[in-house]
Short mmCIF file of C-alpha atoms in Angstrom, two decimals:
data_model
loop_
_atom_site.label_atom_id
_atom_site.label_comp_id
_atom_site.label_asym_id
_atom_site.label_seq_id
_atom_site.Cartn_x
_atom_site.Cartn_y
_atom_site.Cartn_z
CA UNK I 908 66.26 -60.18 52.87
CA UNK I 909 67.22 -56.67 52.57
CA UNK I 910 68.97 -56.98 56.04
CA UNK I 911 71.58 -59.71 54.62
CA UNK I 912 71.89 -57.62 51.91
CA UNK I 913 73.06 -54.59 54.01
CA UNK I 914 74.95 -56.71 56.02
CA UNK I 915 77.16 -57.76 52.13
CA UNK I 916 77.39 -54.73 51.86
CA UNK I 917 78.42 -53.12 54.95
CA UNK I 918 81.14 -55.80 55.28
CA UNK I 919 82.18 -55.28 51.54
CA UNK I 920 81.24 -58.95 50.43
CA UNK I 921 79.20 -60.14 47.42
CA UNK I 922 75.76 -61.68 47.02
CA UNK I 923 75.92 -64.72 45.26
CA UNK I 924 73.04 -66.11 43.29
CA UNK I 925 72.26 -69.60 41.42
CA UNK I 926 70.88 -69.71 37.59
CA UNK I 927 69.35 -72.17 36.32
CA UNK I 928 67.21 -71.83 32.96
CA UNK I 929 67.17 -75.55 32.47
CA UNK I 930 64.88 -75.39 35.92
CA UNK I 931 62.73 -72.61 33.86
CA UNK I 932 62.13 -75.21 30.64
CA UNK I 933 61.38 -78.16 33.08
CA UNK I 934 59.11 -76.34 35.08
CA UNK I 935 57.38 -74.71 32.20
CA UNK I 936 56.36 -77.02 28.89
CA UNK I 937 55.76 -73.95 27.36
CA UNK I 938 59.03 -72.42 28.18
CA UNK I 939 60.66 -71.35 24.84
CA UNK I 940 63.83 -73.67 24.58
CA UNK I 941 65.88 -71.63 22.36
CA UNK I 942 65.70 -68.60 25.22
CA UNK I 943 67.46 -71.30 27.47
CA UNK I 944 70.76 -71.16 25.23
CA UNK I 945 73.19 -68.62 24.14
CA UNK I 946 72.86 -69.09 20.29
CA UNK I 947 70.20 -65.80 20.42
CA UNK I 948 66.67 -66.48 20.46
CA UNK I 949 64.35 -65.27 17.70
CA UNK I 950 62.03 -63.79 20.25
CA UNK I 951 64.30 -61.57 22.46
CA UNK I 952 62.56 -59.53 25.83
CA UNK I 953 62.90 -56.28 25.28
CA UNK I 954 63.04 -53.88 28.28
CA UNK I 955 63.27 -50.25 27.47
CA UNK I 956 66.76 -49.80 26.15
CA UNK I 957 67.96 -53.50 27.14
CA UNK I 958 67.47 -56.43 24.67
CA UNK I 959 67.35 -60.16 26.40
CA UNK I 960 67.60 -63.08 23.81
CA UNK I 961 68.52 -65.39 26.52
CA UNK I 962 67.21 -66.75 30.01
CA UNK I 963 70.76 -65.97 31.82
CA UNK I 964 70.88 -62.81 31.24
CA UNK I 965 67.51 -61.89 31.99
CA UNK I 966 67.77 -63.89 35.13
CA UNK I 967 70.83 -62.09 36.15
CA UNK I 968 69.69 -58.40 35.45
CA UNK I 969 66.33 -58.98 37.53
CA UNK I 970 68.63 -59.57 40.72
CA UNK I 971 70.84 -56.24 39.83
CA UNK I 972 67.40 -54.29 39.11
CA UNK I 973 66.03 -55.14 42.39
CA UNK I 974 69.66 -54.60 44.00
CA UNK I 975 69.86 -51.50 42.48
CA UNK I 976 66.29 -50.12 43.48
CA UNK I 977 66.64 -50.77 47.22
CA UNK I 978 69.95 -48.56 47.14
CA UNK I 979 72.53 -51.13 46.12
CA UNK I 980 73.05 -51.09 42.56
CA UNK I 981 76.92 -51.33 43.34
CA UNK I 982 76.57 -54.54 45.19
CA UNK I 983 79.20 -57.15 43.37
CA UNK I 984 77.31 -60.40 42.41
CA UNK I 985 78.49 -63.52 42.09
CA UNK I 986 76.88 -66.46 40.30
CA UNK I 987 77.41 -69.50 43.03
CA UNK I 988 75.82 -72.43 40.57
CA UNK I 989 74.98 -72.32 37.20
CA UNK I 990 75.10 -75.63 34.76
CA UNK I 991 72.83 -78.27 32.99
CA UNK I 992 72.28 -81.90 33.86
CA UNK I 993 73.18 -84.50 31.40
CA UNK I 994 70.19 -87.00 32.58
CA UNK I 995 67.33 -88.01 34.48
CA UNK I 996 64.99 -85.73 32.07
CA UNK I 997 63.55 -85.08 28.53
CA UNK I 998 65.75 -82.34 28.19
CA UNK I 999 68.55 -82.99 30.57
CA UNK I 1000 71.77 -84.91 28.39
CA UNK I 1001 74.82 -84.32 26.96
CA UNK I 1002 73.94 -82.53 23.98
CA UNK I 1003 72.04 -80.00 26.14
CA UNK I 1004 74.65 -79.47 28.79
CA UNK I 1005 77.37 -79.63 26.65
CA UNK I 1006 76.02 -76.60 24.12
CA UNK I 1007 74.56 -74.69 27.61
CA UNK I 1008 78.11 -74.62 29.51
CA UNK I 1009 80.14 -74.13 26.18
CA UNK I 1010 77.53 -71.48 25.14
CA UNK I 1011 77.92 -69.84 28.92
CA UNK I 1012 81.45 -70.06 28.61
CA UNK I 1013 82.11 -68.15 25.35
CA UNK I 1014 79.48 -66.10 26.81
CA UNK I 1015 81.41 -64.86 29.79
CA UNK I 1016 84.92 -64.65 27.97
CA UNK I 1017 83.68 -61.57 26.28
CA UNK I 1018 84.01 -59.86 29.52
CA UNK I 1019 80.96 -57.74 28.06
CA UNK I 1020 78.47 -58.86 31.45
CA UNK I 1021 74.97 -58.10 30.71
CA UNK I 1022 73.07 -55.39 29.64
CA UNK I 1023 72.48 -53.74 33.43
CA UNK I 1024 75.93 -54.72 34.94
CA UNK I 1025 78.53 -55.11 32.03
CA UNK I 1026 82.11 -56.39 32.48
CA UNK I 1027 83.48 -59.31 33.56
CA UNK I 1028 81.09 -62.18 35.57
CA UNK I 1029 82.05 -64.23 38.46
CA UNK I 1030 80.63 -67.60 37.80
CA UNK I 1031 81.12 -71.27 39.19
CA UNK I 1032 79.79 -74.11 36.53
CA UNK I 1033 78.06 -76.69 38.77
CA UNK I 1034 79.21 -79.45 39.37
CA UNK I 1035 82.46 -81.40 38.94
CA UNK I 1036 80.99 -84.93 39.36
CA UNK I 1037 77.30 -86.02 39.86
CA UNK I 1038 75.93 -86.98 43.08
CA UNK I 1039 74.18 -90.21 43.74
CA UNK I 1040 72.95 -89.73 46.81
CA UNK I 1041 71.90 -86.19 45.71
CA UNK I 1042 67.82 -85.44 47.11
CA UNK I 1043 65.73 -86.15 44.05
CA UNK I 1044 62.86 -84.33 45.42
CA UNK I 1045 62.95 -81.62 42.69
CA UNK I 1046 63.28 -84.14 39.64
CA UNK I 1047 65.73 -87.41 38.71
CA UNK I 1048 67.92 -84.87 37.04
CA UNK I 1049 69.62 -83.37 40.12
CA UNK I 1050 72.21 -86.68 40.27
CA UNK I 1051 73.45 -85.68 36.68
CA UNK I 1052 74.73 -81.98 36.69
CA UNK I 1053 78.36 -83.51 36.57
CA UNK I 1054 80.84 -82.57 33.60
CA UNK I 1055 82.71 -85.64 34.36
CA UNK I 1056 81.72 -89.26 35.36
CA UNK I 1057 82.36 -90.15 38.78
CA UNK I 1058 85.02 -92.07 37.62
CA UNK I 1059 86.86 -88.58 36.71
CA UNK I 1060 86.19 -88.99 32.35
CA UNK I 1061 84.70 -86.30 31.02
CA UNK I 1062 81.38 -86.77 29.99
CA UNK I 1063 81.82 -84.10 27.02
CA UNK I 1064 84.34 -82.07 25.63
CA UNK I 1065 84.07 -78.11 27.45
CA UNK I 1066 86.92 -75.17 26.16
CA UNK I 1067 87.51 -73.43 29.21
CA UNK I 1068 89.48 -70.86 27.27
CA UNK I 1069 92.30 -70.66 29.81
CA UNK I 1070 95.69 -72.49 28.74
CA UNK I 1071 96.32 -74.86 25.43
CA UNK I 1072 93.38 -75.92 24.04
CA UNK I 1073 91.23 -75.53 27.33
CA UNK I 1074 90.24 -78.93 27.14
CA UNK I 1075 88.93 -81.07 30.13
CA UNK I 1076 91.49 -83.64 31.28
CA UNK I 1077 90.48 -86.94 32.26
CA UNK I 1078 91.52 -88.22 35.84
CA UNK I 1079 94.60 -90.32 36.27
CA UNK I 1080 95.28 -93.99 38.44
CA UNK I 1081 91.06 -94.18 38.69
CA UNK I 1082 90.61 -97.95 38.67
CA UNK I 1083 87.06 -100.20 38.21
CA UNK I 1084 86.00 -102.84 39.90
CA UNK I 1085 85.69 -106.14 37.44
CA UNK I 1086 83.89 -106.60 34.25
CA UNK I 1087 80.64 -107.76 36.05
CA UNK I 1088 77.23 -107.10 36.08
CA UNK I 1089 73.74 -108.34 37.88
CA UNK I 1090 71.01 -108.99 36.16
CA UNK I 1091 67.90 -110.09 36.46
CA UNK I 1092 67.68 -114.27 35.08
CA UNK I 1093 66.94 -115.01 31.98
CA UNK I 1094 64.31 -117.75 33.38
CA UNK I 1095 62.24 -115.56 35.41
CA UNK I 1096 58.73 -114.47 34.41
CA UNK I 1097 57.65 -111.40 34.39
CA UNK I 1098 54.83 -111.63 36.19
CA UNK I 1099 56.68 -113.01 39.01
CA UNK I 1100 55.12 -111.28 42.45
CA UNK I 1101 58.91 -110.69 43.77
CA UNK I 1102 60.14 -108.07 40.74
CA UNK I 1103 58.37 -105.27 42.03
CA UNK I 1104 59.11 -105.12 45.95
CA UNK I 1105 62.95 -106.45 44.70
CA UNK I 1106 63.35 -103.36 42.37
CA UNK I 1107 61.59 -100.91 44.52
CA UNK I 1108 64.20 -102.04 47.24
CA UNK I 1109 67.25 -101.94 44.68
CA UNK I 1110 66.22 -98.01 43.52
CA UNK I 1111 65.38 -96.72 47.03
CA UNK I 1112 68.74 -97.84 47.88
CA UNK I 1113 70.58 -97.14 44.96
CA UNK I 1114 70.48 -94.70 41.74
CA UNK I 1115 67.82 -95.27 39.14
CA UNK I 1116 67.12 -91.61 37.46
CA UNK I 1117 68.62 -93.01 34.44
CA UNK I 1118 65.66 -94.94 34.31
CA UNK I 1119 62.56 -92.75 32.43
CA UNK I 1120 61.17 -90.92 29.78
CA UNK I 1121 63.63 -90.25 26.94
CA UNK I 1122 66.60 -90.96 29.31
CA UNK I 1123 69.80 -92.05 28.58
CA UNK I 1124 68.21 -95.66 29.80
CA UNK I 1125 64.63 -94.76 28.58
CA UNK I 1126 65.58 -97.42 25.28
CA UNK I 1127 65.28 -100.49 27.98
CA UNK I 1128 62.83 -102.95 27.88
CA UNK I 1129 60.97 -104.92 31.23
CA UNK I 1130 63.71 -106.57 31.52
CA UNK I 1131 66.65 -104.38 31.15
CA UNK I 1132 65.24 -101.89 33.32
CA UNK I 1133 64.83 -104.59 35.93
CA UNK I 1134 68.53 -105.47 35.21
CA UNK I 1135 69.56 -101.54 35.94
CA UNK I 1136 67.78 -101.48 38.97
CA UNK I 1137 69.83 -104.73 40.64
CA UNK I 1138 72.80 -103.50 38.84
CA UNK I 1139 73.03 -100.19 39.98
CA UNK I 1140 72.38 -101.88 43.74
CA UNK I 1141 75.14 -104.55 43.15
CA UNK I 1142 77.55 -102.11 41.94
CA UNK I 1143 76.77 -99.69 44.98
CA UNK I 1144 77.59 -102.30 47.09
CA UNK I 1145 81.18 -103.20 45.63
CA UNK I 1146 80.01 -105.73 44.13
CA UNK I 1147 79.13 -108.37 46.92
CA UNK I 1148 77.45 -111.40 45.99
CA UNK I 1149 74.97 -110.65 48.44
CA UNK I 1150 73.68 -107.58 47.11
CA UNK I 1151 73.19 -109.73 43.94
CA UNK I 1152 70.66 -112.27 45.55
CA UNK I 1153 67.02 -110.38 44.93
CA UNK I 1154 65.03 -113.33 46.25
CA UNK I 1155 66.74 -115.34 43.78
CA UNK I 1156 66.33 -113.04 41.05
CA UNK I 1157 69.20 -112.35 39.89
CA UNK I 1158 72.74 -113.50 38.37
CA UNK I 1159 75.97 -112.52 37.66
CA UNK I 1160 77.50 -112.20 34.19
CA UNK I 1161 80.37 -110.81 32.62
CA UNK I 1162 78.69 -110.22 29.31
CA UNK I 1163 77.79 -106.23 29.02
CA UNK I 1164 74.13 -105.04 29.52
CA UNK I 1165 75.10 -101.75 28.11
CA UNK I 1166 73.24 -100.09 24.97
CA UNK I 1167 74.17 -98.14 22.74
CA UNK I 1168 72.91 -94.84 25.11
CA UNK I 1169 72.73 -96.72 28.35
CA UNK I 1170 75.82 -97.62 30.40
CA UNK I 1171 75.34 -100.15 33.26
CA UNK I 1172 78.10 -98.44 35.40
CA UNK I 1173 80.63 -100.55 36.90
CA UNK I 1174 81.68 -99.48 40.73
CA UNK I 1175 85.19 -97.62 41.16
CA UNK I 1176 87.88 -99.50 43.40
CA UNK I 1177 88.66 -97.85 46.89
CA UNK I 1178 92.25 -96.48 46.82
CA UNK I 1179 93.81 -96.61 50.15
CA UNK I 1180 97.18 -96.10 49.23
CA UNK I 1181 97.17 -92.48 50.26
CA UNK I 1182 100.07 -90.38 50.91
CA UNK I 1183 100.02 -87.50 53.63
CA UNK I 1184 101.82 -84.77 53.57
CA UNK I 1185 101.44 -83.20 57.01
CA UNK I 1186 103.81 -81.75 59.25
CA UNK I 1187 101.69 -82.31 62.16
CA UNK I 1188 102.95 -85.52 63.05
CA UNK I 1189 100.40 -86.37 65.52
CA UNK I 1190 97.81 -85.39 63.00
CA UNK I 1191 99.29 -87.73 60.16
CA UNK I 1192 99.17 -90.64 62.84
CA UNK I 1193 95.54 -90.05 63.33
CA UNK I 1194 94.68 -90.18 59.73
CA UNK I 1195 97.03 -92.67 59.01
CA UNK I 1196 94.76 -94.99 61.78
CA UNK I 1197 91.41 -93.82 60.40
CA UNK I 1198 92.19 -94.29 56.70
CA UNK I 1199 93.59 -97.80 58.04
CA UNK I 1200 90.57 -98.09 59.65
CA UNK I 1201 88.16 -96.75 56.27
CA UNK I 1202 90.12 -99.97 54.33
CA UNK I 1203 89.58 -102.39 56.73
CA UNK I 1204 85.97 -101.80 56.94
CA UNK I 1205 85.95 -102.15 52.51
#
């Protein structure tokens, strides 16, 4: 490590680093929440002459201690992630993310740093959308660090503090698919010995961390969780009848599954009319064929 560290700073570039406290309080049940946020805990660390009342900060100053103690207390630092997921956990929803990232922000604007490096922090909120593909390995929450939807709405209001009110702006010309939904048939059992493989196919192929504990879905019963699951498949799909099929399962219906905290997502429509602007004209030709191509294959 200390050799890539040299090697910043003998070529006069930054180390970047990701925080995370929300990782801290869903690793540790005992972590103190409060610490997590920017509001000031009532417990602060207290380290010599610095005081810590929150997880960021103290993250952030252990990197520039141990920078600083192997000769390179001058190195700049830049914060490559930081954020909070809005699902997929206890403590992981819009509430949460949206008092973290506003706290962080107001945080920053100071331009006061922290206690070992003050002045102004180079930061990068993560992300822009959520992934649903994303490796779930380290919890359900790591599809749901988006500030907006992946249709482009923003899933809560953020003051950037740049320009106007500094308010998020939802994306333009982002069109849905139709008002339609799969769900599992009213006339099936429960007990039937095809729900389990069926929804264990739907989730491994599709995105069910909304499912869970206190999740935004977590008010579902059998059923409606059963409905997700081949929803969340059908949409994935664009909506093909096929992917609506489940052994005979399912159905489609235009009436809304939603709750009051859980949205059964409806898929985006595929834009292909793209404009290029490229002055490469055999370029343009090539991904004028391949976008042709991309819509073709829809």
């Amino acid at each position: 490590m200390l050799a890539i560290v040299k090697f910043l700073s003998d070529n006069a570039a930054p180390f970047t680093v990701n925080i995370y406290p929300f990782i801290s309080l869903y690793s540790d049940p005992n972590f103190p929440m409060e610490y997590a946020f920017f509001g000031g805990s009532s417990t602060p660390v207290v380290d010599a002459s610095a005081t810590y009342d929150n997880m960021f900060d103290a993250n952030h100053d252990t990197l520039i201690w141990a920078l600083k103690k192997n000769g390179f207390g001058n190195l700049p630092v830049i914060v490559g992630e930081i954020g909070w997921p809005t699902d997929g956990d206890m403590n992981a929803n819009i509430q949460y993310a949206q008092r973290f990232n506003q706290g962080f922000m107001t945080h920053i604007a100071t331009g006061q740093g922290t206690p070992m490096r003050p002045g102004p922090i180079d930061a990068y909120l993560f992300s822009l959308i959520d992934e649903d593909e994303k490796s779930i390995q380290p919890g359900n929450f790591e599809r749901h660090w988006g500030i907006f939807t992946y249709g482009g709405s923003p899933k809560y209001q953020l003051n950037l503090g740049m320009t106007n009110s500094g308010a998020l702006v939802r994306a333009k010309n982002v069109n849905h698919l139709e008002k339609k939904w799969c769900v599992l048939k009213p006339s099936v059992n429960l007990d039937d010995s095809r729900i389990a493989p069926s929804v264990s196919y739907a989730c491994a192929n599709a995105d069910c961390t909304s499912l869970g504990y206190k999740t935004s879905c977590g008010d579902l019963d059998t059923r409606g969780n059963i409905s997700y699951a081949f929803n969340s498949y059908y949409q994935k799909n664009d909506q093909d009848d096929v992917a609506c099929g489940f052994s005979d399962l399912a159905t489609i219906t235009m009436r809304d599954p939603s709750t009051a905290s859980c949205t059964f997502e409806i898929m985006i429509e595929a834009d292909c009319g793209i404009s290029w602007q490229i002055r490469d004209q055999g370029v343009n030709l090539l991904l004028f064929v391949f976008v042709q191509l991309f819509c073709t294959l829809l």
